[in-house]
Tab-separated table of N, CA and C and ligand atoms in Angstrom:
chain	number	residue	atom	x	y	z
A	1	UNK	N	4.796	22.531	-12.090
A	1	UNK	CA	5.073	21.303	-12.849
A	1	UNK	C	3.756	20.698	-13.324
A	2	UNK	N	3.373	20.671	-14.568
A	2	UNK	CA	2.194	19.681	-15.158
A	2	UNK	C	2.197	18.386	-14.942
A	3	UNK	N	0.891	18.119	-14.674
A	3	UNK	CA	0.798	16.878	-14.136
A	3	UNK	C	0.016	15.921	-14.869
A	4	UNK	N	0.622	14.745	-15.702
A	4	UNK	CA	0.368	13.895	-16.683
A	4	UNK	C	-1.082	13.455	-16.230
A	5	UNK	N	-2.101	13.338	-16.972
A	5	UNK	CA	-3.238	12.693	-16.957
A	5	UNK	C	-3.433	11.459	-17.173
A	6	UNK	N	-2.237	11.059	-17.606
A	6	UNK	CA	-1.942	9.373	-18.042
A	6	UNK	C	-1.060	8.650	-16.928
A	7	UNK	N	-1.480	8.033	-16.867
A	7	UNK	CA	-0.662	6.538	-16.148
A	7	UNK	C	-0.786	5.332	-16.789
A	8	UNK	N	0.615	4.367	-15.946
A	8	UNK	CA	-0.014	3.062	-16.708
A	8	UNK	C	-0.041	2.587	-15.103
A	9	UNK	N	-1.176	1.620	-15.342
A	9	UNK	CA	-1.393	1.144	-13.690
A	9	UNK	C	-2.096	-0.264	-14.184
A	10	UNK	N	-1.745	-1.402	-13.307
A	10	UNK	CA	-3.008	-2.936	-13.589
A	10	UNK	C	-3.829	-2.620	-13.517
A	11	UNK	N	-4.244	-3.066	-14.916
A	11	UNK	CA	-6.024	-3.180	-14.693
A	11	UNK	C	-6.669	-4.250	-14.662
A	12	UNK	N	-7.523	-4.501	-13.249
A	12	UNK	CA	-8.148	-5.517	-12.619
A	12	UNK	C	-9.058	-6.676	-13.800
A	13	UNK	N	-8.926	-5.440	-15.134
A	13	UNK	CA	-10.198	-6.265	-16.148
A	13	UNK	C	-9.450	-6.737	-17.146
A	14	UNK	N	-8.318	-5.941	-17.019
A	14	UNK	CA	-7.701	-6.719	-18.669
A	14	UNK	C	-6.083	-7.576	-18.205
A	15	UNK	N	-6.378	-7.556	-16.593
A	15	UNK	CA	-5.077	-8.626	-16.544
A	15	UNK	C	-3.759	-8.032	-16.873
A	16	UNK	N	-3.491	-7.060	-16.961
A	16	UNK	CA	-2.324	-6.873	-17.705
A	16	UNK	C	-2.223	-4.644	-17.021
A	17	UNK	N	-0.960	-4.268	-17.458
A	17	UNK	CA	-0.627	-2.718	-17.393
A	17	UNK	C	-1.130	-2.315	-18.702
A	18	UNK	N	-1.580	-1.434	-18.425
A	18	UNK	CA	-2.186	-0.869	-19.590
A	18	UNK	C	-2.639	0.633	-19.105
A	19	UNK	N	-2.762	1.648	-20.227
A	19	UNK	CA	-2.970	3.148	-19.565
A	19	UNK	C	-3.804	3.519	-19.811
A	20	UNK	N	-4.044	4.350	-18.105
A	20	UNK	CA	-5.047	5.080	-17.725
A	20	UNK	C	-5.279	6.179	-17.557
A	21	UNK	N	-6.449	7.217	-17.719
A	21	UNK	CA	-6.638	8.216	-18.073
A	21	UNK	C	-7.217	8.748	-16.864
A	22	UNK	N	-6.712	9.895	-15.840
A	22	UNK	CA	-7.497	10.690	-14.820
A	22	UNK	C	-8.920	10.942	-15.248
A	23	UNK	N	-9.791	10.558	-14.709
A	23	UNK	CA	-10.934	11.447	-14.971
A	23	UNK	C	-11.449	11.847	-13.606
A	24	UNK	N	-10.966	12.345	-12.887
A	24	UNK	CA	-11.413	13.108	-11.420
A	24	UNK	C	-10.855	13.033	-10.430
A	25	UNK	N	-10.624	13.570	-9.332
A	25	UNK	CA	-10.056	13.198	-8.353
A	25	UNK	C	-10.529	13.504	-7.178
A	26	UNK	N	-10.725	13.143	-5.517
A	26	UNK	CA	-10.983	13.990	-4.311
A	26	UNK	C	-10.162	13.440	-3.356
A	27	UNK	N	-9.472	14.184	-2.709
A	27	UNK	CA	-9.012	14.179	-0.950
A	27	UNK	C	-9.880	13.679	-0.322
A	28	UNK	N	-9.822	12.446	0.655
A	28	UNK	CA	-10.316	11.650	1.331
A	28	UNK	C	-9.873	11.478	2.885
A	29	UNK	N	-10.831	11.401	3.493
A	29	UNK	CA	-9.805	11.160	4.702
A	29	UNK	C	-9.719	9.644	5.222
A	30	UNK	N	-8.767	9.009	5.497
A	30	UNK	CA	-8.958	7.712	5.868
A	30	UNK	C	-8.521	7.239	7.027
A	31	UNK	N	-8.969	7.025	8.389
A	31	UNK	CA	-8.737	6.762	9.553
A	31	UNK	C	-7.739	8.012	9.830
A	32	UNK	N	-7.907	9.072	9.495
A	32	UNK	CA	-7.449	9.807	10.410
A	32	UNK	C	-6.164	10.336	9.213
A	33	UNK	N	-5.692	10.113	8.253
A	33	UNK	CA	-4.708	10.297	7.414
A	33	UNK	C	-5.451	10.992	5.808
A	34	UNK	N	-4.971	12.057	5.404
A	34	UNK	CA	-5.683	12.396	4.097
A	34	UNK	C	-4.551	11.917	3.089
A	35	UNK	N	-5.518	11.334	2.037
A	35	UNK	CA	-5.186	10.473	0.741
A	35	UNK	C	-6.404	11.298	-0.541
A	36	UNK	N	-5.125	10.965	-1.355
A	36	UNK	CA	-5.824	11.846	-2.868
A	36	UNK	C	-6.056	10.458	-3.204
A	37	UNK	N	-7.355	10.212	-3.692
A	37	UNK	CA	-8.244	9.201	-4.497
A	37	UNK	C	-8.486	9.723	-6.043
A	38	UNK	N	-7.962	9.082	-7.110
A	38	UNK	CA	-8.500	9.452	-7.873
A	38	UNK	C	-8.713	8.513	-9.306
A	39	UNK	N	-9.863	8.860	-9.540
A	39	UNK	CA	-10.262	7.521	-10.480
A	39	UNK	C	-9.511	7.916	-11.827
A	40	UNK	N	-9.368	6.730	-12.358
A	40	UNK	CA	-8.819	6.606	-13.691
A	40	UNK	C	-9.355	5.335	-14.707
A	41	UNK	N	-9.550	5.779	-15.541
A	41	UNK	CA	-10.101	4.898	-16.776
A	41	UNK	C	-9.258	4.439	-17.815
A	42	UNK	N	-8.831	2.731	-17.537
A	42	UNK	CA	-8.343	2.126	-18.663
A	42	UNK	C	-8.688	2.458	-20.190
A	43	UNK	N	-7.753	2.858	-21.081
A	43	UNK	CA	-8.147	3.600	-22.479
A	43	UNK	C	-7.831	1.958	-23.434
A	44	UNK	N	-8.399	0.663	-22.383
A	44	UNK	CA	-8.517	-0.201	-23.244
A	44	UNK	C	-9.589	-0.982	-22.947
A	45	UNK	N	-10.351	-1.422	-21.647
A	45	UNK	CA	-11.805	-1.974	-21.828
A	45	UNK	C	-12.615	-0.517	-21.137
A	46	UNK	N	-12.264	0.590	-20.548
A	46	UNK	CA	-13.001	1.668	-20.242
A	46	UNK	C	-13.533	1.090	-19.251
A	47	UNK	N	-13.004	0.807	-18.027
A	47	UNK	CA	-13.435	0.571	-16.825
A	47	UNK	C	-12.568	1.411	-16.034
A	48	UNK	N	-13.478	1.599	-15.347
A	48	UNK	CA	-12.169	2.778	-14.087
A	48	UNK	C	-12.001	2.181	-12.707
A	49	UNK	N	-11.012	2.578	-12.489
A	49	UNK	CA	-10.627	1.955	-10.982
A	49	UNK	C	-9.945	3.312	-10.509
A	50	UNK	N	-10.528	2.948	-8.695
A	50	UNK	CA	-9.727	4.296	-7.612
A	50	UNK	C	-8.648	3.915	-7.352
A	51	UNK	N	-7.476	5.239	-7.550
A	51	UNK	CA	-6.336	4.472	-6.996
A	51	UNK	C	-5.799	5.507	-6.320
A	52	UNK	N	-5.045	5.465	-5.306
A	52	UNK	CA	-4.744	6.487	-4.151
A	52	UNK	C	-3.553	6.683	-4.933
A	53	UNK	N	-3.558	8.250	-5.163
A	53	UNK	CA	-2.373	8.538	-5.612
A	53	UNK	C	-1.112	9.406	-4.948
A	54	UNK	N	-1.376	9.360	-3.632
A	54	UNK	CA	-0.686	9.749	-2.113
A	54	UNK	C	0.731	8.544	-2.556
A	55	UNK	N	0.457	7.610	-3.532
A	55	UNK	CA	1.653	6.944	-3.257
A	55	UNK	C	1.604	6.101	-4.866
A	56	UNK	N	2.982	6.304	-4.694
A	56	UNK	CA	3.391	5.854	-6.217
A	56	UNK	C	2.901	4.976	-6.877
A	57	UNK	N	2.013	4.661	-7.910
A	57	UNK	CA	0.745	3.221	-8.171
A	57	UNK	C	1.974	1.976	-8.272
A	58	UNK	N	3.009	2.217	-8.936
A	58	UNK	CA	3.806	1.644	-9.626
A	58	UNK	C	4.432	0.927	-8.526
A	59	UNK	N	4.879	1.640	-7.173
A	59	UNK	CA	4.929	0.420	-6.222
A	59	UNK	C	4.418	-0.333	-5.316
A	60	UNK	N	3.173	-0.566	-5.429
A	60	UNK	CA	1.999	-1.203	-4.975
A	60	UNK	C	1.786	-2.655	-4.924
A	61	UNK	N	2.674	-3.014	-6.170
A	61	UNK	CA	2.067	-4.226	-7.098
A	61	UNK	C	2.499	-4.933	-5.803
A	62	UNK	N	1.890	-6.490	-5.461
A	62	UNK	CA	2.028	-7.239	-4.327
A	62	UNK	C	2.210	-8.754	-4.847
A	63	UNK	N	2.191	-8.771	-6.030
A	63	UNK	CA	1.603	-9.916	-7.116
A	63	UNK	C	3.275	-10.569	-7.127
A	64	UNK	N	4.684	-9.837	-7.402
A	64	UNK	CA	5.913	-10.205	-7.415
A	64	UNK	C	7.151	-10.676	-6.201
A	65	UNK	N	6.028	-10.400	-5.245
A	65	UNK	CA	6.749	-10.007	-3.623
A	65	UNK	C	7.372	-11.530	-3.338
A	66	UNK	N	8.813	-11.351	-2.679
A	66	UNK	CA	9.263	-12.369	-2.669
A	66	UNK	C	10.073	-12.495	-0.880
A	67	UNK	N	10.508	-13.251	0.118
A	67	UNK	CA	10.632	-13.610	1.022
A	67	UNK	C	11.907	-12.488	0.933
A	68	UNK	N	12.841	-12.688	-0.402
A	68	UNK	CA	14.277	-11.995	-0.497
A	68	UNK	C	14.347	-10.662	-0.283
A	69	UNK	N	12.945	-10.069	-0.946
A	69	UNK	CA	13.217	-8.533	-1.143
A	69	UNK	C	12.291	-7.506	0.063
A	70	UNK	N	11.801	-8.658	1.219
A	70	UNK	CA	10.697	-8.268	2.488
A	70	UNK	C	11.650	-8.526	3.402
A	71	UNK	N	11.398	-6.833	3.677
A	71	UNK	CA	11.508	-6.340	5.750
A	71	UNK	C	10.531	-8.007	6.409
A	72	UNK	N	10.720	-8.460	7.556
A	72	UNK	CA	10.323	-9.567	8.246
A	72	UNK	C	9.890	-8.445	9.062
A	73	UNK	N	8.200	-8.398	9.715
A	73	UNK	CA	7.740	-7.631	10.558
A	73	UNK	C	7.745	-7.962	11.607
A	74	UNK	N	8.114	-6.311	12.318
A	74	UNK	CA	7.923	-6.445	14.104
A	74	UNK	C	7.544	-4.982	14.805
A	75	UNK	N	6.665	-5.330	15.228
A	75	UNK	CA	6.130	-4.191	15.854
A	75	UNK	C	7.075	-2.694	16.381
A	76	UNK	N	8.307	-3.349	16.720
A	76	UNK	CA	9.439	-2.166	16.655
A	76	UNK	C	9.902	-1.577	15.522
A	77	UNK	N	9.580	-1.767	14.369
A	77	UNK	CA	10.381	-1.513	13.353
A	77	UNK	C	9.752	-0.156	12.978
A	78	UNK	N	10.063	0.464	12.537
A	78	UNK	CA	9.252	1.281	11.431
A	78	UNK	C	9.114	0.962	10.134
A	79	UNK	N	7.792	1.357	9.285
A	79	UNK	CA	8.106	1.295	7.620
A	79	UNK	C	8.388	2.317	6.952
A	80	UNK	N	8.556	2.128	5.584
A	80	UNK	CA	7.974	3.111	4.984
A	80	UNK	C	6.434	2.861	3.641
A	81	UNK	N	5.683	3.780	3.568
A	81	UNK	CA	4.836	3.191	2.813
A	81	UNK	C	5.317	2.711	1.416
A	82	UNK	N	5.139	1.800	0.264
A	82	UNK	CA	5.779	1.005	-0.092
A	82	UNK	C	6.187	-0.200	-0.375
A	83	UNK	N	6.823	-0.284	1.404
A	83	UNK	CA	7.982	-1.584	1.585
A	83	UNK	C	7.308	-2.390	1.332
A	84	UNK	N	8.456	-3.477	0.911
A	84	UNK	CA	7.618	-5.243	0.990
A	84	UNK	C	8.181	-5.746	2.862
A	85	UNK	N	7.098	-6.809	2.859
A	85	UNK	CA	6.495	-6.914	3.935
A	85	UNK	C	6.752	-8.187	4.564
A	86	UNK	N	7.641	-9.247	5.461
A	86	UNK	CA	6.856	-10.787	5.604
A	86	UNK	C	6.507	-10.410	6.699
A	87	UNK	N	5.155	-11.183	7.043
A	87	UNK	CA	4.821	-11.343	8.210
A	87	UNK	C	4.931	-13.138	8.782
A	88	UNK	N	6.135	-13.537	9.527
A	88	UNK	CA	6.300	-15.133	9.507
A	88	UNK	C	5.135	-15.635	10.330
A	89	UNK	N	4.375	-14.696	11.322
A	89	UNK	CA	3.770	-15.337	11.840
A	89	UNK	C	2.327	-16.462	10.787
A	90	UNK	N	1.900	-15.457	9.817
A	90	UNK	CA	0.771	-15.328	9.558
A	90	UNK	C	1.754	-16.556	8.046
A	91	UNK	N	3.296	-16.166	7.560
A	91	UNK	CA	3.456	-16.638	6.498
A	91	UNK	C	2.539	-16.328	5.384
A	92	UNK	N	2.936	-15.087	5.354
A	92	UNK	CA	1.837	-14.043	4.199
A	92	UNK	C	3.260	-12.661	3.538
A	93	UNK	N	2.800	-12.420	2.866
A	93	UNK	CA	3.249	-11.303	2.108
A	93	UNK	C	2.549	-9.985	1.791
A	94	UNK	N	3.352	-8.963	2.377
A	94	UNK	CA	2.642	-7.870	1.839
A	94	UNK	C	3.393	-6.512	1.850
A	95	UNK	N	2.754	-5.232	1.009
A	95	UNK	CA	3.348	-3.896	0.956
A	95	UNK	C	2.603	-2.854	1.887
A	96	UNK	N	3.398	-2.108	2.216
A	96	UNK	CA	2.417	-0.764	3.208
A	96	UNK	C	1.845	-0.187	2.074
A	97	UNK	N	0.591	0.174	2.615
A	97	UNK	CA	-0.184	1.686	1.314
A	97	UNK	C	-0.913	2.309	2.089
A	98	UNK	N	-0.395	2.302	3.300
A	98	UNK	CA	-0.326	3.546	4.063
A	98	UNK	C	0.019	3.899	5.637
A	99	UNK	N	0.476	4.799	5.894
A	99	UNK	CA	0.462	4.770	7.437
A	99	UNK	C	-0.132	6.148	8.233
A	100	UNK	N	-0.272	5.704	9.310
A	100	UNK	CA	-1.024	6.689	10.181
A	100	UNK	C	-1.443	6.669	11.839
A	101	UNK	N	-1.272	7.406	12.436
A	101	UNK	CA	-1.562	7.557	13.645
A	101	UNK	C	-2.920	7.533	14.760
A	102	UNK	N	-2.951	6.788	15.609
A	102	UNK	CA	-4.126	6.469	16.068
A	102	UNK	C	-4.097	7.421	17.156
A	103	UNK	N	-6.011	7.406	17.761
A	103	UNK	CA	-5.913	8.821	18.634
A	103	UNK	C	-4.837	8.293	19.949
A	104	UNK	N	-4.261	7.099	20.076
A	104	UNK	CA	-3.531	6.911	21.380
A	104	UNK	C	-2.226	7.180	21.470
A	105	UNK	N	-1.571	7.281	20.211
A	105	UNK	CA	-0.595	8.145	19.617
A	105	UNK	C	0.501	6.712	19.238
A	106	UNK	N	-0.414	5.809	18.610
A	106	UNK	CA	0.244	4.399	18.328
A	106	UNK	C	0.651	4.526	16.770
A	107	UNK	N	1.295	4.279	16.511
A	107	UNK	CA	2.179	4.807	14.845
A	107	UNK	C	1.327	2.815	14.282
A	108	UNK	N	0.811	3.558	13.341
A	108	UNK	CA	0.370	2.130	12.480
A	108	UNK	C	0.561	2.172	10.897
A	109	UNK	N	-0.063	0.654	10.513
A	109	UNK	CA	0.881	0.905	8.961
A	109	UNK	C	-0.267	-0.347	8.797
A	110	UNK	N	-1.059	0.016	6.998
A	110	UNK	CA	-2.166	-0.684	6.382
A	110	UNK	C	-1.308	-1.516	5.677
A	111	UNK	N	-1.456	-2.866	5.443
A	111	UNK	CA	-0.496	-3.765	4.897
A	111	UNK	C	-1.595	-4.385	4.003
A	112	UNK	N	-1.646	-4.022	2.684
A	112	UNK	CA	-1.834	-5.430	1.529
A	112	UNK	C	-1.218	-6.723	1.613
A	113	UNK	N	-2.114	-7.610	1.885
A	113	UNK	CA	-1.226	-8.973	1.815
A	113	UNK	C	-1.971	-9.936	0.765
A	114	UNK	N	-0.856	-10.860	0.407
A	114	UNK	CA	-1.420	-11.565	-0.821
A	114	UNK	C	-2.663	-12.483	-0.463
A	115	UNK	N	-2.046	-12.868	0.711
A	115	UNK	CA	-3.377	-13.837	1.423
A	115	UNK	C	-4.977	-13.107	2.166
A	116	UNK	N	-3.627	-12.580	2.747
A	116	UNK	CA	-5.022	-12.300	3.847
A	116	UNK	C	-5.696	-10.841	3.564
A	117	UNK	N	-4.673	-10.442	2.479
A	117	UNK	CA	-5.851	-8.916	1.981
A	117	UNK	C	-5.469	-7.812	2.948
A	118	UNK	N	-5.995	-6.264	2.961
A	118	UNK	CA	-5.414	-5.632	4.394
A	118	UNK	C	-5.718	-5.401	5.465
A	119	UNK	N	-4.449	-5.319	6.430
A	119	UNK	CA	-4.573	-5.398	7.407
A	119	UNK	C	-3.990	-4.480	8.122
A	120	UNK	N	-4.357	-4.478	9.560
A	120	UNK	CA	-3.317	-3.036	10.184
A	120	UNK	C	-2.627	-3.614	11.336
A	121	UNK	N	-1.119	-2.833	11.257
A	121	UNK	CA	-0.462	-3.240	12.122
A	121	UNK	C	0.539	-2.405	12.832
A	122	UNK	N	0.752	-2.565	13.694
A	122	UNK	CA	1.363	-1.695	14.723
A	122	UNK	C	2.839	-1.226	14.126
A	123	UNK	N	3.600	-0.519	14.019
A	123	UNK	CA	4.950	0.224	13.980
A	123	UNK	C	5.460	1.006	15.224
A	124	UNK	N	6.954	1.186	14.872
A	124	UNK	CA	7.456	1.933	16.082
A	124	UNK	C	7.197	1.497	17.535
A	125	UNK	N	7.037	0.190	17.733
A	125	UNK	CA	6.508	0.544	19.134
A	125	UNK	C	7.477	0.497	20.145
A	126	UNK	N	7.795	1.314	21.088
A	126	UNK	CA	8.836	1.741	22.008
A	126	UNK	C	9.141	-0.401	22.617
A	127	UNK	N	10.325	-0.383	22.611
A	127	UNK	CA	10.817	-1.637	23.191
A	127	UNK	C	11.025	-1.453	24.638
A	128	UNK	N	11.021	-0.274	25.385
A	128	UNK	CA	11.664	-0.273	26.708
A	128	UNK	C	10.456	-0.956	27.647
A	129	UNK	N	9.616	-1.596	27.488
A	129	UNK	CA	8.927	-2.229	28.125
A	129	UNK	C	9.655	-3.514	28.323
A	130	UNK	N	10.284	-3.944	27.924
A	130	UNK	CA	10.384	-5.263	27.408
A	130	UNK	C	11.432	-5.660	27.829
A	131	UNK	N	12.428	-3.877	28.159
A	131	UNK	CA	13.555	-3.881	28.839
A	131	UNK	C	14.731	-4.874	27.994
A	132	UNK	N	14.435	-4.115	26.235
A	132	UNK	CA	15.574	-4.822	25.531
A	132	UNK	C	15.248	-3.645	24.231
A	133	UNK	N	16.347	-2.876	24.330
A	133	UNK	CA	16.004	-2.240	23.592
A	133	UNK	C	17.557	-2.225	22.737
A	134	UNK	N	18.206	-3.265	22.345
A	134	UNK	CA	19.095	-3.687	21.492
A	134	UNK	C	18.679	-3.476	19.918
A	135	UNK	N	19.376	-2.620	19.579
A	135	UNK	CA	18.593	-2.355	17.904
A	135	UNK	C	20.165	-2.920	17.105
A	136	UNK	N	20.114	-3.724	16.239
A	136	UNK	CA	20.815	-3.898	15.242
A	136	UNK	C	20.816	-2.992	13.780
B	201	ZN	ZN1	-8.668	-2.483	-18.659
């Protein structure tokens, strides 16, 4: 399957979607998880920005996120990378853009948030400690 050299993705300079042109790419490793990085150049002020393309650009955006359409986080839950996000503690908003496993074998998930920017946070975590392991 050919793989379009074009996207349309925000661009940080012109405020707006507008399309971008691959000009390179490399496999990265990031805490332990490999992600395709690859830059692309707006074909309207010619500035390029990296954008991990391990995950769809198109659902990234964090700018529309609303209380209605966000999972409420808890360390039991799982995500998927993606999802929208509340966190009530913090009363912030955000999407996963990525997840990955720590050497203790703790399932985690990188959260964009509108406020506080990203952050990492725990997933999956076994409830039987807690001795309530009631899942709705
Ligand atoms: Zn631009």
């Amino acid at each position: 399957m050919a793989r379009s050299k074009y996207i349309t993705h925000f661009c940080a300079y012109c405020h707006k979607e507008t399309k971008m042109e691959a000009v390179g790419g490399k496999t990265v490793e990031v805490n332990g998880s490999e992600s395709l990085r690859v830059w692309f150049r707006c074909q309207r002020c010619k500035h390029s920005a990296l954008i991990d393309r391990s995950v769809p650009t198109s659902k990234l955006s964090i700018e529309d996120l609303s209380k209605d359409g966000a999972t409420e986080y808890a360390a039991t839950k799982v995500f998927t990378i993606g999802e929208a996000i509340y966190h009530s503690e913090w009363d912030d908003l955000g999407r996963v853009i990525s997840k990955n496993r720590t050497s203790g074998g703790v399932q985690a998930i990188t959260v964009s948030f509108q406020k506080l920017g990203e952050r990492k946070l725990v997933e999956n975590l076994q409830a039987d400690a807690l001795g309530d392991t009631a899942q709705i």
